[in-house]
Coordinates of C-alpha atoms and ligand atoms in Angstrom, one line a residue:
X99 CA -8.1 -28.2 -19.7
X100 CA -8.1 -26.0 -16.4
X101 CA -7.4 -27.8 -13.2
X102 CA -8.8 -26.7 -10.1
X103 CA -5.9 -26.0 -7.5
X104 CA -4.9 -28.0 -4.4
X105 CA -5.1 -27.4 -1.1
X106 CA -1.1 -26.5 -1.0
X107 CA -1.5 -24.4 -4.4
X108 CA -4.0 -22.4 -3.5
X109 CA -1.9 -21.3 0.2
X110 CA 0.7 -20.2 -2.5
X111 CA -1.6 -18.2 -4.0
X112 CA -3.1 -16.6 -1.5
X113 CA 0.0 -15.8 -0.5
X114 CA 1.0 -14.0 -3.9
X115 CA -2.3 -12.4 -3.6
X116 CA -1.5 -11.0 -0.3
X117 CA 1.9 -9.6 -1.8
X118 CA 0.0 -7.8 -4.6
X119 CA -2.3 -6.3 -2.1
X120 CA 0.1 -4.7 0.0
X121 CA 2.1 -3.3 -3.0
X122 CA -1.3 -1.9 -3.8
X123 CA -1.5 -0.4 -1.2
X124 CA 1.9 0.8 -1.0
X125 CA 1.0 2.3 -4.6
X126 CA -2.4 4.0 -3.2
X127 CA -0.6 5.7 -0.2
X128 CA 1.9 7.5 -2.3
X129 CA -0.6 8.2 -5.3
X130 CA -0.6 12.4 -5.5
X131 CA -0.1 15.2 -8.0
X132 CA 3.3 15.5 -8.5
X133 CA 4.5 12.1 -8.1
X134 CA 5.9 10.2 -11.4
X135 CA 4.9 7.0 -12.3
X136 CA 8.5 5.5 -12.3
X137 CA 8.1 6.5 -9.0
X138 CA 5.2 4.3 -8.3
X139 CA 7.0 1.4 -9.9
X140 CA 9.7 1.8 -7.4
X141 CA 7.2 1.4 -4.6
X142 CA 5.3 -1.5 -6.0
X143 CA 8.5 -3.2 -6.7
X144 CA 9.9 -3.0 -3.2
X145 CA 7.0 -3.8 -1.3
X146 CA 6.8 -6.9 -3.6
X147 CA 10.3 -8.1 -3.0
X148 CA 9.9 -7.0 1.0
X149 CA 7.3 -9.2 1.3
X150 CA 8.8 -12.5 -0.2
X151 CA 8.1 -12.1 -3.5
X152 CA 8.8 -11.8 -7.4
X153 CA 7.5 -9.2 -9.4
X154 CA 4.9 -11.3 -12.2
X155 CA 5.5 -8.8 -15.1
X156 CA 9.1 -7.7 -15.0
X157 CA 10.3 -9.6 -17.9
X158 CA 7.1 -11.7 -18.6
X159 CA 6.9 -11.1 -22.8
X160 CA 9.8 -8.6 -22.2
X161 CA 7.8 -6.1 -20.5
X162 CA 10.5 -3.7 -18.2
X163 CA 9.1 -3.2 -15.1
X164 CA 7.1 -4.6 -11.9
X165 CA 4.0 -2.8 -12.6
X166 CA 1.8 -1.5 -15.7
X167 CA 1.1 2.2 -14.8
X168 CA -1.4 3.6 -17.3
X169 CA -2.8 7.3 -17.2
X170 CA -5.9 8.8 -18.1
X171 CA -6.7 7.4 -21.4
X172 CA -4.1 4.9 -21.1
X173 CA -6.2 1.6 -20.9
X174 CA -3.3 -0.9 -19.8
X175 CA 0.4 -2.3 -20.1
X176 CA 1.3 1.3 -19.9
X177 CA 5.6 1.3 -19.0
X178 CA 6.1 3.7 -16.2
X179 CA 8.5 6.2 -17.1
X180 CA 9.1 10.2 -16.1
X181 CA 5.4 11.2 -16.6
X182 CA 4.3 13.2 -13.5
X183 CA 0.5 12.8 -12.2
X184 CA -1.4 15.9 -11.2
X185 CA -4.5 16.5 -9.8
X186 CA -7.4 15.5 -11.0
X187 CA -5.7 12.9 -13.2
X188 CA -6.7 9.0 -13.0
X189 CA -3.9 6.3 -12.9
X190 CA -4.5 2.6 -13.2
X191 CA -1.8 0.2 -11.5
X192 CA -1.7 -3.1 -12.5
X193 CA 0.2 -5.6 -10.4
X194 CA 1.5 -9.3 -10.3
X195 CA 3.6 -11.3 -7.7
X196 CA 4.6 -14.8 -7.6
X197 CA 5.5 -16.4 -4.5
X198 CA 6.8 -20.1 -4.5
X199 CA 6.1 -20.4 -8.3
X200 CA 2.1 -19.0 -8.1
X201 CA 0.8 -15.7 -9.4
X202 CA -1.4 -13.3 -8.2
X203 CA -2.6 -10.1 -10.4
X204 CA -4.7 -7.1 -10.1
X205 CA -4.9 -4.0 -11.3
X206 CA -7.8 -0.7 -9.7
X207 CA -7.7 2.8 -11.1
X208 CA -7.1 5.6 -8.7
X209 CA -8.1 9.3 -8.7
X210 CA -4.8 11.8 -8.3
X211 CA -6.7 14.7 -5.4
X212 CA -9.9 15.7 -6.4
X213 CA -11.4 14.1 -9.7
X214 CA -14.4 15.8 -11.4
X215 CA -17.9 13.9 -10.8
X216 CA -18.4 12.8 -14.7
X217 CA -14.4 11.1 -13.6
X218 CA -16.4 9.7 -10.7
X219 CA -18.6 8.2 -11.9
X220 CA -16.4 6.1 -14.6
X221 CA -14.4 4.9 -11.8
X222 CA -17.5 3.7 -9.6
X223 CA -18.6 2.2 -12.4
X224 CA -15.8 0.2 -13.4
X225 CA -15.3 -1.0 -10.1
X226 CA -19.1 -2.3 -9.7
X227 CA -19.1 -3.9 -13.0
X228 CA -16.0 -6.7 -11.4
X229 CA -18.2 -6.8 -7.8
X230 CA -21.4 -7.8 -10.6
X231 CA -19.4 -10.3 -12.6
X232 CA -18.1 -11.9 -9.5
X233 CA -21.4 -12.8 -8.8
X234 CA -21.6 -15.5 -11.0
X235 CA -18.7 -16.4 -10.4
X236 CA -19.7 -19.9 -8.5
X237 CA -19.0 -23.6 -8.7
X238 CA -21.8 -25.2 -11.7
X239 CA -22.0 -21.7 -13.2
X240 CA -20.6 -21.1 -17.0
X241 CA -17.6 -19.2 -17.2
X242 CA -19.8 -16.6 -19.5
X243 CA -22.3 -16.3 -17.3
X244 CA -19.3 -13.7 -15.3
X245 CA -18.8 -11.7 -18.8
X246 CA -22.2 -11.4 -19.6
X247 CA -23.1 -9.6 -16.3
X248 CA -19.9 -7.2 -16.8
X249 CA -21.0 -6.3 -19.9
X250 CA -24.6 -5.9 -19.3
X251 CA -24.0 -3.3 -16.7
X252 CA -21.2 -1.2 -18.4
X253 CA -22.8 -1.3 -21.5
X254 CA -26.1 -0.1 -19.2
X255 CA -24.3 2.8 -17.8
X256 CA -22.9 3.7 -21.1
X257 CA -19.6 2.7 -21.1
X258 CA -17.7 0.2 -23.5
X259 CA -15.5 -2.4 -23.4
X260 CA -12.2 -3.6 -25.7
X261 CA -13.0 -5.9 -27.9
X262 CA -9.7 -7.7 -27.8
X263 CA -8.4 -7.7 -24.0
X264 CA -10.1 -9.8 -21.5
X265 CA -9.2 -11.8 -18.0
X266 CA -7.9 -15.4 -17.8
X267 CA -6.9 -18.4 -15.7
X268 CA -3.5 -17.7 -13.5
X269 CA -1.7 -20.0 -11.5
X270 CA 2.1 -21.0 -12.1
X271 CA 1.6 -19.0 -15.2
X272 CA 0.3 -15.6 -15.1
X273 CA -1.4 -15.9 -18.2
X274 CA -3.3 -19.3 -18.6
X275 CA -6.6 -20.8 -20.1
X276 CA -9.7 -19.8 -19.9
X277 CA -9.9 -16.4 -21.0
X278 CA -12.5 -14.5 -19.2
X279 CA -14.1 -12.1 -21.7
X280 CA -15.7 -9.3 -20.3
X281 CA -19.2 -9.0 -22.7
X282 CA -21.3 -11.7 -24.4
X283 CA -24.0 -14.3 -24.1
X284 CA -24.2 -16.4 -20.8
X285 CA -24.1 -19.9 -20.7
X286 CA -20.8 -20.7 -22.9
X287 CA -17.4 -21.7 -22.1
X288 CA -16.3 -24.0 -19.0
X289 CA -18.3 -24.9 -16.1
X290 CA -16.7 -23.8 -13.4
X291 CA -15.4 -26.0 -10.6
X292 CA -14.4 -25.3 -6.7
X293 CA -10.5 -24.4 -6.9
X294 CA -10.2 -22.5 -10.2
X295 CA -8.5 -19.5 -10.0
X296 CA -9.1 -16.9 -12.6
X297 CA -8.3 -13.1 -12.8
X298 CA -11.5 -11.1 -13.9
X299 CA -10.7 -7.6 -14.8
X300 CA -13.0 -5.5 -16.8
X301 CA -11.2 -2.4 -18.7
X302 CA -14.2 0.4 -18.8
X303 CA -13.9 2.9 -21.5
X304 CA -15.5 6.5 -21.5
X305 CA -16.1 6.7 -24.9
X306 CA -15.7 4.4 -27.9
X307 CA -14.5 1.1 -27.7
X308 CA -11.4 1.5 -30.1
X309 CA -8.0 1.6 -29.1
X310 CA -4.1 1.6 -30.0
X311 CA -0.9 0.6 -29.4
X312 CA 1.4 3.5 -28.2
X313 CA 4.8 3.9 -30.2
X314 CA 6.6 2.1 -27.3
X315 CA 5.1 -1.4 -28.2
X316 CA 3.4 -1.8 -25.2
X317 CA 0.7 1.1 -24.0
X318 CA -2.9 0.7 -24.7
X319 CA -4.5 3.5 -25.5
X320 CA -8.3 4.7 -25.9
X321 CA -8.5 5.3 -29.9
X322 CA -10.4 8.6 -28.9
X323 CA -8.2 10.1 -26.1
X324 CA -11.1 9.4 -23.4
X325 CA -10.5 8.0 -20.4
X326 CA -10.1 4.2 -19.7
X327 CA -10.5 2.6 -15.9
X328 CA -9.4 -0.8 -15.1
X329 CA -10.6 -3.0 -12.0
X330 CA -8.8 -6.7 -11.7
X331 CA -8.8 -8.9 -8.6
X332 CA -7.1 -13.0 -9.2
X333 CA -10.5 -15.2 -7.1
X334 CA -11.0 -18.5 -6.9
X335 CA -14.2 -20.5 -7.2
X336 CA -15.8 -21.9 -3.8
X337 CA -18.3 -24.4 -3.1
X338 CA -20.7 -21.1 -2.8
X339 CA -19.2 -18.5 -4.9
X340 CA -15.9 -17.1 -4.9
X341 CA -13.3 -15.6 -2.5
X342 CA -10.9 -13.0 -3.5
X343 CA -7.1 -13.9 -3.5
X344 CA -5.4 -10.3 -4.3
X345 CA -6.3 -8.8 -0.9
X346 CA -5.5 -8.9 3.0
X347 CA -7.4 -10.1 5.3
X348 CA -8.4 -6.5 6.5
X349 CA -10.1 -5.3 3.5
X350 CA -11.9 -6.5 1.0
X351 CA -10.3 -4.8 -2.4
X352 CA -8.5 -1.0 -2.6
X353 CA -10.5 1.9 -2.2
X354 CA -10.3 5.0 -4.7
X355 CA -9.1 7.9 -3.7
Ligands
LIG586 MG1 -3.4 -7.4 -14.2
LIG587 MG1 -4.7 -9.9 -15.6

């Protein structure tokens, strides 16, 4: 059973959403070669608390830290640690605040300096295939209809997906029903309603669509060492389509780069 939100919920999560945003951008502005990725946790963890809010992760199924910080072939859930980005890498931050008990969660990929084009292109793709599913995503639509589109157009530009990690409802859980898959037929799962919130984030691998668990329990890694982008934004359903909660009112979503 997924509930649409209230009026008073959904100011919460906008809210949250707004937090995430800004420690995204806090994360973007400091994203260079030579900067580590504990040090990016730092950021993302300040900005969080500066702004009236609880880091989402830190602690949620034990993970350590504010934000997942996963390099190149990383995929996701990577733990930031002393690993040092430098030019040319790829870095995907993935981040979730709560504010009065509501979540908000996204993750983008950014490019360390100057990426190659092949790099590019992964990344523009990755962050097209969310801007396709989210059309669909609309009040009297089925939940699938959004992972069929993803999948369509990654699959179409040669890319695959993990077979086992997908989006999901959020609210005063992170993590709550429905998940979202990113590939499939259309027309199965929920219909959705005006005031669901879900996170849609497709994870876009280079090459195959195998992958493994680092030793540390947590990381995600592409099974053949290619690189992996991730693209996440928490919406909710309107009357007419959808509006995005993890941003500020100034931009639509992060910009690579
Ligand atoms: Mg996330
Ligand atoms: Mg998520």
């Amino acid at each position: 059973m997924i509930n649409p939100k209230s009026n008073q919920e959904l100011t919460y999560m906008k809210k949250a959403g707004i937090i995430v945003a800004l420690a995204h951008r806090a994360a973007q502005s400091v994203i260079r070669d030579g900067i580590t990725t504990n040090q990016i946790n730092e950021i993302v963890e300040k900005t969080i608390i500066k702004n009236g809010g609880t880091p989402s992760f830190k602690g949620l199924y034990g993970f350590p830290t504010a934000a997942c910080i996963s390099v190149n072939s990383v995929m996701v859930h990577g733990i930031p640690d002393d690993t040092v980005l430098h030019d040319g890498d790829i870095v995907s931050v993935d981040i979730g605040a709560c504010y009065k008990g509501y979540h908000g969660d996204s993750a983008w990929t950014y490019a360390v300096g100057n990426v190659s084009e092949e790099v590019n292109a992964l990344l523009e793709i990755g962050e097209k295939s969310l801007f396709e599913g989210l059309k669909m995503a609309k009040a009297g639509n089925h939940l699938t209809d959004i992972s069929h589109v993803i999948g369509e157009y990654v699959f179409g530009h040669g890319y695959s997906l993990p077979r086992d990690y997908a989006g999901h409802g959020i609210g005063t859980s992170v993590h709550e029903d429905p998940t979202v898959p990113n590939f499939g037929p259309a027309g199965h799962g929920i219909l959705l309603e005006e005031g669901m919130t879900l996170a849609i984030e497709p994870m876009v691998l280079a090459g195959k669509p195998q992958t493994r668990l680092l030793p540390d329990g947590w990381g995600v890694i592409s099974k053949d060492g290619k690189l992996s982008a991730h693209f996440e934004h928490t919406i909710v359903i309107t009357k007419n389509g959808y509006e995005i909660l993890t941003t500020t009112n100034e931009e639509e979503h992060p910009t690579n780069g």
